[in-house]
Amino acid sequence: MRRGSRDAPGHVVSSVVAAPSTGPADQQSSDDVAEQPAPTPWWRSAVFYEIYVRSFADGNGDGVGDLRGIRQRLPYLRDLGVDALWLTPFYPSPMADHGYDVADPREVDPLFGSLEEFDLLLAEAAELGLRVTVDIVPNHTSDRHAWFVEALAASPGSPARDRYLFRDGQGDGSEPPNNWVSTFGGSAWQRVPDGQYYLHLFAPEQPDLNWRHPEVVADAERTLSFWLDRGVDGFRIDVAHGLFKDEQLRDNPGPPSTGTFGVGAGEAHSWNQPEVHGIYRQWRRLLDSYPGDRMAVGEIWVADPEDVARYLRPDELHLGFNFHLAMAPWDGPAMRAALVASTAATSRVGAPATWVLSNHDIVRHVTRYGGGEVGLRRARAALMMLLALPGPVYLYAGEELGLPQVELPDDALQDPIWERSGHTDRGRDGCRVPLPWDGSQPPFGFSADAGGQPWLPMPADWAGYTVAAQTADPASMLEFYRRALALRRELPELSGSLEWTLEPAQEDELLSFRRGSVQCLVNLGTGDLPRPAGQVLLASFPGQHDGLPPDSAVWLRNRGESAL
Ligand code: GLC
């Protein structure tokens, strides 16, 4: 049995999830969740859209996406029907990890634009009703950050080194201080010419900060205030389960959790330390001191959903990505287990689960779900599932076009993972290929200047994926996303509580849940399934069909008396 950690399967598991407190269908509140204050903050149910800035739109023709390109495409995003944007780091950076190595967190890299350009973007987005959130990278800096340059120039034991994690090696000094490994491969320790080592849980160009140093704590708050003062609506916190490390930097007890995801007991000393919660309490107070429901979502790659929920207690982060669902295969019991475990955990702390299927670090879900026509069908069904669940949804730029993961040639790969793994792991470039906007050949309108070479090569056969090719084609993925997003806004039922509506025996192939009078059914099996009575509000499959074909979903309006 693949029933894993699901809890209380039954005919109707009511009020598994606390829903936002407004809306006509909000009659049932969960026993173990306090009433939410009204009005419901926007972020509890918003649709966010992740823009990997390098890859979205290139406004100056140099082959790299930038803030001007985003500004030019804001009307597209409004018409798509999303509520808010998440911009990946656009701060000055040597780009060893494409911007996640930040040299100055309170500036804009000239490659992406300028602060003035950012202010224009914010203002223009606001005019279109789009909120803007930005990425904060608190766990580490670039090795070109002024603090690290100073630390390298200083001697062992000096105060400048204390902002990072410098240590002597073990034995005669030639062994690293402990057994920690880098997420990108190899040891997490880099030796410097005077013999000391510094910690980098990612690339050597990303030294980890010492969060027990008051200047590190104060500087991060300065960064948050800097962007809040400019008017951002919130933040995505990069590796939010990082920051603090075991004070004695003890050896980790076991191997890292390869093959699964998220840190677990094997890496008990390098990640997910209790002290980090104190930082998020301070940040929550800072965010709450600003008007307008500013928010923060954490990237929390922690294996246990209960542990993830600890970051989402009412005085900590507002949201945390649910990677359990993103990592689940296309399989009924696995998906339901991910949904139930995560929603149960977050609802116990009064937070919504935050749904995401793709981002700039993971294989695009069209490909994960089987690729080709099958992958596209499943991706449509998965979108309907996400949009019908309570809680915010994060879309990743390009998923609305049905973009697959791209198999890039070796010489095009740029992700540091490729080199650090000794060319055994191709890294994440395949989900970061620039977006195709129009035209019949690369760069498909990505670069304003037709001569611009996109920073990653775009497949020559992407003409059918462009925004222009898909617009007004009712059968396209893009028009399907637009319809689904518009309908989600129009259906007041989708602010009601969630009920699972299945007998356990049916769960292997069918997911079914209800939000008030709207029922969402997803067929994860291989054969047609009968469909309960009801008005079809949206179907992921084309044409008329009396049942529910494999790899499809439907939203029905019914009163539930004829549940399957
Ligand atoms: C996060 C980012 C990833 C980056 C890493 C190091 O996981 O999403 O892209 O490489 O942090 O900053």
Coordinates of C-alpha atoms and ligand atoms in Angstrom, one line a residue:
M1 CA 0.0 0.0 0.0
R2 CA 1.2 3.4 -0.9
R3 CA -1.0 5.1 1.6
G4 CA 1.9 6.7 3.5
S5 CA 1.0 9.4 6.0
R6 CA -2.5 10.3 5.0
D7 CA -4.8 10.9 7.8
A8 CA -8.4 10.0 8.4
P9 CA -9.5 8.9 4.9
G10 CA -13.3 8.6 4.9
H11 CA -16.4 9.5 3.0
V12 CA -16.0 13.1 3.9
V13 CA -13.1 14.5 5.8
S14 CA -14.6 17.8 6.5
S15 CA -12.7 21.0 7.3
V16 CA -9.3 19.5 6.7
V17 CA -8.2 23.0 5.7
A18 CA -9.0 26.3 7.1
A19 CA -10.2 28.6 4.4
P20 CA -10.0 32.4 4.2
S21 CA -12.8 33.9 6.3
T22 CA -14.7 35.8 3.7
G23 CA -17.1 34.5 1.1
P24 CA -20.6 33.1 1.2
A25 CA -19.5 29.5 1.5
D26 CA -17.4 30.0 4.6
Q27 CA -19.8 28.4 6.9
Q28 CA -17.6 25.7 8.3
S29 CA -14.5 26.5 10.4
S30 CA -12.0 24.0 11.5
D31 CA -12.0 23.1 15.1
D32 CA -8.3 23.5 15.6
V33 CA -7.8 26.8 13.9
A34 CA -8.5 30.2 15.3
E35 CA -10.8 32.5 13.4
Q36 CA -8.9 34.6 10.9
P37 CA -9.4 38.3 11.2
A38 CA -11.4 39.9 8.5
P39 CA -10.8 41.1 5.8
T40 CA -8.7 38.2 4.5
P41 CA -5.3 39.3 3.5
W42 CA -4.7 39.1 -0.2
W43 CA -1.7 36.7 0.0
R44 CA -3.8 33.9 1.5
S45 CA -5.4 33.2 -1.9
A46 CA -3.4 35.1 -4.5
V47 CA -2.0 33.7 -7.7
F48 CA 1.7 34.6 -7.8
Y49 CA 3.8 34.4 -11.0
E50 CA 7.5 33.7 -10.7
I51 CA 9.7 35.6 -13.1
Y52 CA 13.2 34.2 -13.5
V53 CA 14.5 37.6 -14.5
R54 CA 17.2 36.4 -16.9
S55 CA 14.7 34.4 -18.9
F56 CA 11.5 36.4 -19.1
A57 CA 12.0 39.2 -21.5
D58 CA 15.1 41.1 -22.7
G59 CA 14.4 44.8 -23.1
N60 CA 17.8 45.9 -24.3
G61 CA 18.8 43.2 -26.7
D62 CA 21.8 41.8 -24.9
G63 CA 20.3 38.3 -24.7
V64 CA 19.6 38.5 -20.9
G65 CA 16.2 39.3 -19.5
D66 CA 15.9 42.5 -17.6
L67 CA 13.5 44.9 -15.7
R68 CA 12.7 46.8 -18.9
G69 CA 11.6 43.6 -20.5
I70 CA 9.3 42.8 -17.6
R71 CA 7.8 46.3 -17.8
Q72 CA 7.0 45.8 -21.4
R73 CA 5.2 42.6 -20.7
L74 CA 3.2 43.8 -17.7
P75 CA 0.0 44.0 -19.7
Y76 CA 0.5 40.3 -20.7
L77 CA 0.6 39.4 -17.0
R78 CA -2.5 41.4 -16.2
D79 CA -4.4 39.7 -19.0
L80 CA -3.1 36.3 -17.9
G81 CA -5.0 37.0 -14.6
V82 CA -2.3 36.7 -12.0
D83 CA -2.3 38.8 -8.8
A84 CA 1.3 39.2 -7.9
L85 CA 4.9 38.7 -9.3
W86 CA 7.9 37.2 -7.7
L87 CA 11.1 38.5 -9.2
T88 CA 14.3 36.4 -8.7
P89 CA 17.4 38.3 -7.6
F90 CA 18.3 41.3 -9.8
Y91 CA 20.9 42.7 -7.4
P92 CA 24.6 43.3 -8.3
S93 CA 26.2 39.9 -8.7
P94 CA 29.1 38.2 -10.4
M95 CA 26.5 35.7 -11.4
A96 CA 28.3 32.6 -10.2
D97 CA 24.8 31.3 -9.4
H98 CA 22.9 33.7 -11.7
G99 CA 22.2 36.3 -9.1
Y100 CA 21.8 34.1 -6.0
D101 CA 25.3 35.3 -5.2
V102 CA 24.5 38.8 -4.1
A103 CA 27.3 41.4 -3.9
D104 CA 25.0 44.3 -2.8
P105 CA 21.4 43.5 -1.8
R106 CA 20.2 47.1 -2.0
E107 CA 21.1 47.9 -5.6
V108 CA 20.2 46.7 -9.1
D109 CA 22.8 45.0 -11.4
P110 CA 23.3 47.1 -14.6
L111 CA 22.7 43.8 -16.5
F112 CA 19.1 44.0 -15.3
G113 CA 18.5 47.8 -15.1
S114 CA 18.7 50.3 -12.4
L115 CA 16.8 51.4 -9.2
E116 CA 15.0 54.0 -11.3
E117 CA 13.9 51.2 -13.7
F118 CA 12.7 49.1 -10.7
D119 CA 10.7 52.0 -9.3
L120 CA 9.0 52.4 -12.7
L121 CA 8.3 48.7 -12.8
L122 CA 6.6 48.9 -9.4
A123 CA 4.5 51.9 -10.3
E124 CA 3.4 50.5 -13.6
A125 CA 2.6 47.1 -12.0
A126 CA 0.5 48.9 -9.4
E127 CA -1.4 50.7 -12.1
L128 CA -2.3 47.4 -13.6
G129 CA -3.3 45.9 -10.2
L130 CA -0.3 43.7 -10.0
R131 CA 1.6 43.3 -6.8
V132 CA 5.4 42.9 -6.8
T133 CA 7.5 40.7 -4.5
V134 CA 11.3 40.3 -4.6
D135 CA 13.8 37.6 -3.6
I136 CA 15.9 38.0 -0.5
V137 CA 19.0 35.9 -0.1
P138 CA 20.0 35.9 3.6
N139 CA 21.9 32.6 4.0
H140 CA 25.0 33.7 2.0
T141 CA 26.5 36.5 0.0
S142 CA 28.6 36.6 -3.1
D143 CA 32.4 36.2 -2.5
R144 CA 32.6 39.7 -4.0
H145 CA 30.4 41.3 -1.3
A146 CA 32.4 44.0 0.5
W147 CA 32.2 42.0 3.8
F148 CA 33.8 38.9 2.2
V149 CA 36.5 40.8 0.4
E150 CA 37.3 42.4 3.8
A151 CA 37.2 39.0 5.5
L152 CA 39.6 37.4 3.0
A153 CA 42.1 40.3 3.4
A154 CA 41.9 40.0 7.2
S155 CA 43.8 37.5 9.3
P156 CA 42.4 34.4 11.0
G157 CA 40.4 35.2 14.1
S158 CA 39.8 38.9 13.1
P159 CA 36.4 40.5 13.5
A160 CA 36.0 40.8 9.7
R161 CA 36.1 37.0 9.4
D162 CA 33.4 36.6 12.1
R163 CA 30.6 37.7 9.8
Y164 CA 31.2 34.4 7.9
L165 CA 32.0 30.9 9.1
F166 CA 35.8 30.7 9.0
R167 CA 37.4 27.7 10.8
D168 CA 40.7 25.9 11.0
G169 CA 40.9 22.5 9.3
Q170 CA 41.1 19.3 11.3
G171 CA 44.2 17.2 12.0
D172 CA 47.2 18.9 10.5
G173 CA 44.8 21.4 9.0
S174 CA 44.4 19.7 5.6
E175 CA 41.0 18.2 6.5
P176 CA 37.9 20.4 6.3
P177 CA 36.4 21.4 9.7
N178 CA 33.5 18.9 9.4
N179 CA 31.8 16.5 7.0
W180 CA 29.2 18.9 5.6
V181 CA 28.6 18.8 1.9
S182 CA 27.6 21.5 -0.5
T183 CA 24.1 21.3 -2.1
F184 CA 25.9 21.8 -5.4
G185 CA 28.3 18.9 -4.9
G186 CA 31.6 18.4 -3.0
S187 CA 32.7 19.6 0.4
A188 CA 31.0 22.6 1.9
W189 CA 34.4 24.0 2.9
Q190 CA 36.8 26.0 0.8
R191 CA 40.4 26.6 1.9
V192 CA 41.9 30.0 1.6
P193 CA 45.6 30.8 1.2
D194 CA 46.3 31.3 4.9
G195 CA 45.1 27.7 5.6
Q196 CA 41.6 28.5 7.1
Y197 CA 38.4 27.2 5.5
Y198 CA 35.1 29.0 5.1
L199 CA 31.7 27.4 4.8
H200 CA 29.6 27.5 1.6
L201 CA 26.5 25.3 1.6
F202 CA 26.1 26.2 -2.1
A203 CA 29.0 27.3 -4.5
P204 CA 32.3 28.5 -3.1
E205 CA 31.4 31.9 -4.5
Q206 CA 28.5 31.9 -2.0
P207 CA 30.0 32.0 1.5
D208 CA 27.6 31.4 4.3
L209 CA 27.0 34.2 6.7
N210 CA 27.3 33.9 10.5
W211 CA 23.8 34.6 11.8
R212 CA 25.0 34.8 15.3
H213 CA 26.7 38.1 14.4
P214 CA 24.6 41.2 15.2
E215 CA 25.7 43.0 12.1
V216 CA 24.4 40.2 9.9
V217 CA 21.0 40.4 11.6
A218 CA 20.9 44.2 11.4
D219 CA 21.9 44.3 7.7
A220 CA 19.2 41.9 6.6
E221 CA 16.6 44.1 8.3
R222 CA 18.1 47.1 6.5
T223 CA 17.6 45.3 3.2
L224 CA 14.0 44.4 4.0
S225 CA 13.2 48.0 4.9
F226 CA 15.0 49.3 1.8
W227 CA 12.7 47.4 -0.5
L228 CA 9.6 47.8 1.7
D229 CA 10.2 51.6 1.7
R230 CA 10.3 51.5 -2.1
G231 CA 6.9 49.8 -2.1
V232 CA 7.3 46.1 -2.6
D233 CA 4.4 43.9 -1.4
G234 CA 6.6 41.2 0.0
F235 CA 9.5 38.8 -0.2
R236 CA 10.5 35.3 -1.2
I237 CA 13.1 34.1 1.3
D238 CA 15.8 32.1 -0.3
V239 CA 16.7 28.9 1.6
A240 CA 14.7 30.1 4.6
H241 CA 15.6 26.9 6.4
G242 CA 19.2 27.9 6.3
L243 CA 20.8 30.9 8.0
F244 CA 21.7 29.3 11.4
K245 CA 24.1 26.4 11.7
D246 CA 24.8 24.2 14.7
E247 CA 26.9 26.5 17.0
Q248 CA 29.7 24.0 17.3
L249 CA 29.5 23.0 13.7
R250 CA 29.4 19.3 14.6
D251 CA 29.6 16.6 11.9
N252 CA 26.2 15.8 10.4
P253 CA 25.0 12.4 11.6
G254 CA 24.1 10.9 8.3
P255 CA 24.3 11.4 4.5
P256 CA 22.3 14.2 2.9
S257 CA 18.8 13.2 1.8
T258 CA 19.6 12.5 -1.8
G259 CA 16.9 10.7 -3.7
T260 CA 14.2 12.3 -1.6
F261 CA 13.9 16.0 -1.1
G262 CA 14.3 18.5 1.7
V263 CA 16.7 18.2 4.6
G264 CA 16.1 15.5 7.2
A265 CA 17.8 13.9 10.1
G266 CA 21.0 13.3 8.1
E267 CA 21.7 17.0 7.9
A268 CA 20.5 17.9 11.4
H269 CA 23.4 20.3 12.1
S270 CA 23.7 22.3 8.9
W271 CA 20.0 23.2 8.3
N272 CA 16.7 23.9 10.0
Q273 CA 18.1 25.1 13.3
P274 CA 15.7 26.3 16.0
E275 CA 17.3 29.8 16.2
V276 CA 16.1 30.7 12.8
H277 CA 12.5 31.1 14.1
G278 CA 13.6 34.1 16.2
I279 CA 14.7 35.9 13.1
Y280 CA 11.4 35.3 11.3
R281 CA 9.6 36.6 14.4
Q282 CA 11.6 39.8 14.1
W283 CA 10.9 40.0 10.3
R284 CA 7.2 39.5 10.8
R285 CA 7.1 42.4 13.2
L286 CA 8.9 44.5 10.7
L287 CA 6.6 43.5 7.8
D288 CA 3.5 44.1 10.0
S289 CA 4.7 47.6 10.9
Y290 CA 4.2 48.6 7.2
P291 CA 0.7 49.3 5.9
G292 CA -0.8 47.1 3.2
D293 CA -0.4 43.4 4.2
R294 CA 3.2 42.9 3.2
M295 CA 4.1 39.3 3.2
A296 CA 7.0 36.8 3.1
V297 CA 7.1 33.3 1.6
G298 CA 9.8 30.9 2.6
E299 CA 11.7 28.4 0.4
I300 CA 11.7 25.7 3.0
W301 CA 13.2 22.4 1.7
V302 CA 12.5 20.4 4.9
A303 CA 11.2 16.9 4.6
D304 CA 8.7 16.8 7.5
P305 CA 5.6 18.9 6.8
E306 CA 5.2 19.5 10.6
D307 CA 8.7 21.0 10.6
V308 CA 7.7 23.2 7.6
A309 CA 4.6 24.4 9.5
R310 CA 6.8 25.6 12.4
Y311 CA 8.0 28.4 10.0
L312 CA 4.4 29.4 9.4
R313 CA 3.3 30.0 13.0
P314 CA 1.2 33.2 13.2
D315 CA 4.1 35.3 14.3
E316 CA 6.6 34.0 11.7
L317 CA 6.5 33.7 7.9
H318 CA 3.2 34.2 6.2
L319 CA 3.7 31.4 3.6
G320 CA 6.0 28.5 2.8
F321 CA 6.2 26.6 -0.5
N322 CA 4.7 23.2 -0.4
F323 CA 7.3 21.1 -2.1
H324 CA 5.7 17.8 -1.1
L325 CA 3.1 18.1 -3.9
A326 CA 5.7 19.4 -6.4
M327 CA 7.8 16.3 -5.7
A328 CA 4.9 13.9 -5.9
P329 CA 4.7 11.7 -9.0
W330 CA 1.5 11.7 -11.1
D331 CA -0.1 9.1 -8.9
G332 CA -3.4 9.3 -6.9
P333 CA -2.2 8.1 -3.5
A334 CA 1.0 10.0 -3.6
M335 CA -0.6 13.2 -4.5
R336 CA -3.4 12.8 -2.0
A337 CA -0.9 12.0 0.7
A338 CA 1.1 15.1 -0.1
L339 CA -2.1 17.2 -0.1
V340 CA -3.5 15.9 3.1
A341 CA -0.2 15.9 5.1
S342 CA 0.7 19.4 4.1
T343 CA -2.7 21.0 4.5
A344 CA -3.2 19.3 7.8
A345 CA 0.2 20.6 9.1
T346 CA -0.3 24.2 7.9
S347 CA -3.9 24.4 9.0
R348 CA -2.8 23.5 12.6
V349 CA -0.8 26.8 12.7
G350 CA -3.5 28.8 10.9
A351 CA -1.6 29.1 7.6
P352 CA -2.7 28.1 4.1
A353 CA -0.7 25.6 2.1
T354 CA 1.1 27.3 -0.7
W355 CA 0.9 25.4 -4.0
V356 CA 3.6 25.2 -6.6
L357 CA 4.5 22.7 -9.3
S358 CA 7.5 24.3 -11.1
N359 CA 10.1 26.8 -10.4
H360 CA 13.6 27.7 -11.6
D361 CA 15.2 24.9 -9.6
I362 CA 13.1 21.9 -10.6
V363 CA 12.3 20.0 -13.8
R364 CA 9.3 21.6 -15.5
H365 CA 6.2 19.6 -14.5
V366 CA 5.0 19.0 -18.1
T367 CA 8.1 16.9 -18.4
R368 CA 7.9 15.4 -14.9
Y369 CA 4.4 14.2 -15.6
G370 CA 5.5 12.3 -18.7
G371 CA 6.2 14.9 -21.4
G372 CA 4.6 15.3 -24.8
E373 CA 0.8 15.2 -25.1
V374 CA 0.4 13.2 -21.8
G375 CA 2.5 15.7 -19.9
L376 CA 0.4 18.6 -21.3
R377 CA -2.9 16.9 -20.5
R378 CA -1.7 16.2 -16.9
A379 CA -0.4 19.7 -16.5
R380 CA -3.9 21.1 -17.4
A381 CA -5.5 18.8 -14.9
A382 CA -2.9 19.7 -12.2
L383 CA -3.6 23.4 -12.7
M384 CA -7.3 22.9 -12.1
M385 CA -6.4 21.0 -8.9
L386 CA -4.2 23.7 -7.7
L387 CA -6.6 26.5 -8.5
A388 CA -9.4 24.7 -6.7
L389 CA -7.5 24.1 -3.5
P390 CA -7.6 26.6 -0.7
G391 CA -4.4 28.7 -0.5
P392 CA -2.2 30.7 -2.8
V393 CA -0.7 29.3 -6.0
Y394 CA 2.7 30.0 -7.5
L395 CA 3.0 29.7 -11.2
Y396 CA 6.4 29.6 -12.9
A397 CA 6.9 31.7 -16.0
G398 CA 6.4 29.6 -19.1
E399 CA 4.2 26.9 -17.6
E400 CA 1.2 28.8 -19.0
L401 CA 2.7 28.1 -22.4
G402 CA 3.2 24.4 -21.6
L403 CA 7.0 24.7 -21.9
P404 CA 8.8 21.4 -21.4
Q405 CA 12.2 21.0 -19.8
V406 CA 14.9 21.5 -22.5
E407 CA 17.7 19.1 -23.1
L408 CA 20.6 21.5 -23.6
P409 CA 23.9 20.6 -25.2
D410 CA 26.8 20.2 -22.8
D411 CA 28.6 23.3 -24.0
A412 CA 25.5 25.5 -23.3
L413 CA 25.2 24.5 -19.6
Q414 CA 25.9 27.3 -17.2
D415 CA 24.5 26.1 -13.8
P416 CA 27.4 25.7 -11.3
I417 CA 26.0 22.2 -10.5
W418 CA 27.2 20.9 -13.9
E419 CA 30.9 21.7 -13.0
R420 CA 30.7 20.9 -9.3
S421 CA 29.2 17.5 -9.9
G422 CA 32.0 16.6 -12.3
H423 CA 29.5 16.7 -15.2
T424 CA 27.3 14.0 -13.6
D425 CA 24.3 16.3 -12.8
R426 CA 23.2 18.6 -15.7
G427 CA 21.8 21.1 -13.3
R428 CA 18.8 23.4 -13.7
D429 CA 19.4 25.2 -17.0
G430 CA 16.8 23.1 -18.7
C431 CA 13.9 24.9 -16.9
R432 CA 15.5 28.3 -17.3
V433 CA 15.4 28.6 -21.1
P434 CA 14.1 32.1 -22.1
L435 CA 10.4 32.5 -22.9
P436 CA 9.2 32.5 -26.5
W437 CA 7.0 35.4 -27.3
D438 CA 6.4 35.5 -31.0
G439 CA 7.9 34.8 -34.4
S440 CA 9.1 31.6 -36.0
Q441 CA 12.7 31.3 -35.0
P442 CA 15.0 31.9 -32.0
P443 CA 14.9 34.2 -30.1
F444 CA 11.2 34.2 -30.6
G445 CA 10.8 37.8 -29.5
F446 CA 12.6 37.2 -26.2
S447 CA 15.2 39.9 -27.1
A448 CA 14.0 43.3 -28.3
D449 CA 16.9 43.4 -30.7
A450 CA 16.4 40.6 -33.2
G451 CA 20.2 40.0 -33.2
G452 CA 20.3 39.2 -29.5
Q453 CA 21.6 35.8 -28.6
P454 CA 19.6 34.4 -25.7
W455 CA 21.8 33.5 -22.8
L456 CA 20.6 29.9 -23.1
P457 CA 19.8 28.5 -26.6
M458 CA 16.1 28.3 -27.4
P459 CA 14.9 25.2 -29.3
A460 CA 14.4 25.9 -32.9
D461 CA 11.0 24.1 -32.9
W462 CA 9.3 26.4 -30.3
A463 CA 7.3 28.5 -32.8
G464 CA 4.1 26.7 -31.6
Y465 CA 4.8 27.6 -28.0
T466 CA 5.0 31.4 -28.4
V467 CA 2.5 33.7 -26.7
A468 CA 1.5 35.0 -30.2
A469 CA 0.8 31.5 -31.6
Q470 CA -1.3 30.5 -28.6
T471 CA -3.3 33.7 -28.2
A472 CA -6.9 33.4 -29.4
D473 CA -6.5 29.6 -30.0
P474 CA -9.1 28.2 -27.7
A475 CA -7.3 24.8 -27.7
S476 CA -4.0 26.3 -26.5
M477 CA -2.5 26.0 -23.0
L478 CA -2.2 29.7 -22.7
E479 CA -6.0 30.3 -23.3
F480 CA -6.7 27.4 -20.9
Y481 CA -4.7 29.1 -18.2
R482 CA -6.4 32.4 -18.9
R483 CA -9.9 30.8 -18.6
A484 CA -9.0 28.9 -15.5
L485 CA -7.5 31.9 -13.7
A486 CA -10.5 34.1 -14.7
L487 CA -13.0 31.5 -13.4
R488 CA -11.1 31.1 -10.1
R489 CA -11.7 34.8 -9.5
E490 CA -15.3 34.6 -10.4
L491 CA -16.3 31.6 -8.2
P492 CA -17.1 32.7 -4.7
E493 CA -17.3 29.0 -3.7
L494 CA -13.6 28.8 -4.0
S495 CA -13.2 30.7 -0.8
G496 CA -15.0 28.0 1.2
S497 CA -13.6 25.2 3.2
L498 CA -12.3 22.0 1.6
E499 CA -13.8 18.6 2.0
W500 CA -12.5 15.4 0.5
T501 CA -15.3 13.5 -1.1
L502 CA -14.2 10.0 -1.6
E503 CA -14.2 6.5 -0.2
P504 CA -10.6 5.3 0.4
A505 CA -11.1 2.6 -2.2
Q506 CA -11.5 5.2 -4.9
E507 CA -8.5 7.1 -4.1
D508 CA -6.0 5.2 -6.2
E509 CA -7.1 6.8 -9.4
L510 CA -9.4 9.7 -8.5
L511 CA -8.9 12.8 -6.4
S512 CA -12.1 14.5 -5.5
F513 CA -12.8 17.4 -3.2
R514 CA -15.4 20.0 -2.7
R515 CA -15.4 23.8 -2.0
G516 CA -18.9 24.6 -1.2
S517 CA -21.0 23.7 -4.2
V518 CA -18.0 23.4 -6.5
Q519 CA -16.5 19.9 -6.8
C520 CA -13.1 19.3 -8.4
L521 CA -12.4 15.8 -9.7
V522 CA -9.0 14.7 -11.1
N523 CA -8.6 11.4 -12.9
L524 CA -5.0 10.1 -12.2
G525 CA -5.8 6.6 -13.6
T526 CA -5.6 5.1 -17.0
G527 CA -9.2 4.6 -17.8
D528 CA -12.4 6.7 -18.1
L529 CA -14.2 7.3 -14.9
P530 CA -17.9 8.1 -14.4
R531 CA -18.7 11.7 -13.5
P532 CA -21.2 12.8 -10.9
A533 CA -24.1 15.0 -12.0
G534 CA -23.6 18.7 -12.1
Q535 CA -23.0 21.7 -14.3
V536 CA -19.5 21.7 -15.9
L537 CA -17.8 24.9 -15.0
L538 CA -14.5 24.0 -16.5
A539 CA -13.0 20.9 -18.0
S540 CA -9.3 20.2 -18.8
F541 CA -10.2 18.1 -21.9
P542 CA -11.7 19.2 -25.2
G543 CA -15.2 18.6 -26.5
Q544 CA -18.1 16.8 -24.9
H545 CA -17.5 13.8 -22.7
D546 CA -20.0 12.2 -20.3
G547 CA -17.3 10.9 -18.0
L548 CA -13.9 11.9 -16.9
P549 CA -11.1 10.8 -19.2
P550 CA -7.7 9.7 -17.9
D551 CA -5.3 12.6 -17.0
S552 CA -8.0 15.1 -16.8
A553 CA -9.9 17.3 -14.4
V554 CA -13.3 18.9 -14.1
W555 CA -14.9 21.6 -12.0
L556 CA -18.6 20.8 -11.4
R557 CA -21.3 22.8 -9.6
N558 CA -23.6 20.4 -7.8
R559 CA -25.0 20.0 -4.3
G560 CA -23.1 16.9 -3.6
E561 CA -26.0 14.5 -3.1
S562 CA -24.8 12.4 -6.0
A563 CA -21.2 12.0 -4.9
L564 CA -19.4 9.0 -6.6
Ligands
GLC1 C1 17.7 28.6 -3.7 C2 17.5 29.2 -5.1 C3 18.5 28.5 -6.0 C4 19.8 28.9 -5.6 C5 20.0 28.6 -4.1 C6 21.2 29.2 -3.5 O1 17.5 27.3 -3.6 O2 16.1 28.9 -5.5 O3 18.3 28.9 -7.4 O4 20.8 28.3 -6.3 O5 19.0 29.0 -3.3 O6 21.0 30.6 -3.3

